[in-house]
Coordinates of C-alpha atoms in Angstrom, one line a residue:
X1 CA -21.6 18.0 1.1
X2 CA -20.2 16.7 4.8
X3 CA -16.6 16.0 5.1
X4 CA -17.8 12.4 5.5
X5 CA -19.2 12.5 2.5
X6 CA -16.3 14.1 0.8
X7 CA -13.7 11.7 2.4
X8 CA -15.9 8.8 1.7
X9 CA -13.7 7.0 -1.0
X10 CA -11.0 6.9 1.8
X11 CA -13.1 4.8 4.5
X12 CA -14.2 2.7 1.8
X13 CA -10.4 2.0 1.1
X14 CA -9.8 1.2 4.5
X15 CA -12.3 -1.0 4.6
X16 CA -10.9 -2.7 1.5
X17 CA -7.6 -3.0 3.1
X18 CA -8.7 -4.3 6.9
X19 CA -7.6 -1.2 8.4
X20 CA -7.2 -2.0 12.0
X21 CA -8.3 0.1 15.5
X22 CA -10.0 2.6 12.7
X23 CA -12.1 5.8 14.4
X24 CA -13.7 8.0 12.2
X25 CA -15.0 11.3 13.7
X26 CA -16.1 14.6 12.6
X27 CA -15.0 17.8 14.8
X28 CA -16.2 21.4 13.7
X29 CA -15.9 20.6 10.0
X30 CA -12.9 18.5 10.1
X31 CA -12.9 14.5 9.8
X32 CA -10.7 12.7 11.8
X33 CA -9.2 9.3 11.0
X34 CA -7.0 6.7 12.9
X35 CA -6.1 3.5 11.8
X36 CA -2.9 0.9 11.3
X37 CA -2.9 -0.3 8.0
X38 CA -1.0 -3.6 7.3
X39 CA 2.5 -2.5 5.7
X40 CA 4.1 1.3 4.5
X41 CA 1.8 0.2 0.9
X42 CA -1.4 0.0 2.5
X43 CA -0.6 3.4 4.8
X44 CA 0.7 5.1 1.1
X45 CA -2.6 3.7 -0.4
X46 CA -4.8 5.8 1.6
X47 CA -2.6 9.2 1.7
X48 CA -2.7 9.3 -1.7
X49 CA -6.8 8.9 -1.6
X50 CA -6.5 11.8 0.6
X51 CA -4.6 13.9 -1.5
X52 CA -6.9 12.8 -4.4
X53 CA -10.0 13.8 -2.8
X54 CA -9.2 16.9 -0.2
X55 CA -5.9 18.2 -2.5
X56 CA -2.2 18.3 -1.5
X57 CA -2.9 21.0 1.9
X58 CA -6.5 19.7 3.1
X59 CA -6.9 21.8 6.1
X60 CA -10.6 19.3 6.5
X61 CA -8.8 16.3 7.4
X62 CA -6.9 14.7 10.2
X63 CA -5.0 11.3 9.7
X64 CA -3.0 9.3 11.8
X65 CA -2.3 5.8 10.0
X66 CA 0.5 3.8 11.7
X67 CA 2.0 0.8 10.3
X68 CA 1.4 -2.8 12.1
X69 CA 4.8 -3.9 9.7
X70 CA 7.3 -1.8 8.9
X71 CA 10.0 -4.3 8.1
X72 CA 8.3 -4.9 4.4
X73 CA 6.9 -2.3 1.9
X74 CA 4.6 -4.8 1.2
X75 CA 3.5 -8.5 0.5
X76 CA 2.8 -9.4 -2.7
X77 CA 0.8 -12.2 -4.5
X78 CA 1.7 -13.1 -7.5
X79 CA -1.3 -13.4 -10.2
X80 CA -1.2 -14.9 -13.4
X81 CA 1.2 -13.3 -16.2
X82 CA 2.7 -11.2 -14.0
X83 CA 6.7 -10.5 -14.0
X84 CA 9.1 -9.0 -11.3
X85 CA 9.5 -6.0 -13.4
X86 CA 5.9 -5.7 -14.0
X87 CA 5.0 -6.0 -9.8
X88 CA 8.2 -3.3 -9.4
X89 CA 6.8 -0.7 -12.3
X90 CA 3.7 -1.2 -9.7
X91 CA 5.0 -0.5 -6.2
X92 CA 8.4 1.9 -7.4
X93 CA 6.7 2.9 -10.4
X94 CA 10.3 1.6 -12.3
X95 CA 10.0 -1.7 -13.8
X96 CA 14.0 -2.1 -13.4
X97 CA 14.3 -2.0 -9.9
X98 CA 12.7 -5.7 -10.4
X99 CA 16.4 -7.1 -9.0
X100 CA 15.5 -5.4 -5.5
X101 CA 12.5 -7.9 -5.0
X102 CA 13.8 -10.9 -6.6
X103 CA 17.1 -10.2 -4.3
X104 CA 15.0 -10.2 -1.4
X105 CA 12.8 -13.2 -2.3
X106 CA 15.9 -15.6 -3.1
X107 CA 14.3 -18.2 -0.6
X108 CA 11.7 -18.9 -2.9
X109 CA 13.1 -17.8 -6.4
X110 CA 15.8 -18.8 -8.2
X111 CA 15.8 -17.2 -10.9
X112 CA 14.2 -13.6 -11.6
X113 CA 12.7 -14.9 -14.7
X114 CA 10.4 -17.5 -13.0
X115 CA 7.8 -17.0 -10.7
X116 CA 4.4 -18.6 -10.1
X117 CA 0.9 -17.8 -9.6
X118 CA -0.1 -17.3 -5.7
X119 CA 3.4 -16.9 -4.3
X120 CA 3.9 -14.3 -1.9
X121 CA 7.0 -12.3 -2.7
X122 CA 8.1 -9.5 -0.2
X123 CA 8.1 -6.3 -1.7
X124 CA 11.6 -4.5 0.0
X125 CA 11.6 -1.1 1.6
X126 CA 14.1 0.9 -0.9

């Protein structure tokens, strides 16, 4: 199997996310990728593809994924039935930091308890 091949769920990912200024090259066994994802979510996104597919210590793979926003962990839309502790159990993995991204979205919400369908809430670097 090529190191294309191998790595192959992670360009499809980029894709998927509208990686920008990607390159994709192979060099003596070793695929090299370059890209700026959108925000610190996207860039975490594809590292831990990486680490899915080539292990913790790939020695076959070369990334360098910069970060086009860095001011945000991410930018979230809101979907139907979905809660602030539910979105935070999703990007911290700890449903009770859900106060961290309703104190950061206090523009738009007023109460932590309400949110709609198709807002964008701001997803803070903790």
């Amino acid at each position: 199997m090529s190191v294309k091949a191998k790595y192959q769920g992670v360009l499809d990912l980029g894709q998927q996310l509208g990686i920008k200024n990607g390159d994709v090259s192979e060099e003596g066994g070793v695929l090299k990728i370059k890209g700026e994802a959108n925000t610190p979510y996207e860039k975490d996104l594809l590292w831990d593809k990486i680490k899915q597919l080539g292990g913790e210590g790939a020695s076959d793979v070369k990334a360098n994924i910069t970060v086009s926003d860095d001011s945000v962990y991410h930018r979230h839309t809101v979907a139907s039935g979905e809660s602030l502790s539910k979105i935070a159990k999703h990007y911290y993995g700890d449903a009770m930091k859900y106060n961290k991204i309703f104190e950061a979205n206090t523009n738009i919400l007023k109460n932590p308890d309400v949110i709609h369908p198709d807002q964008v809430l701001v997803i803070p670097n903790i």
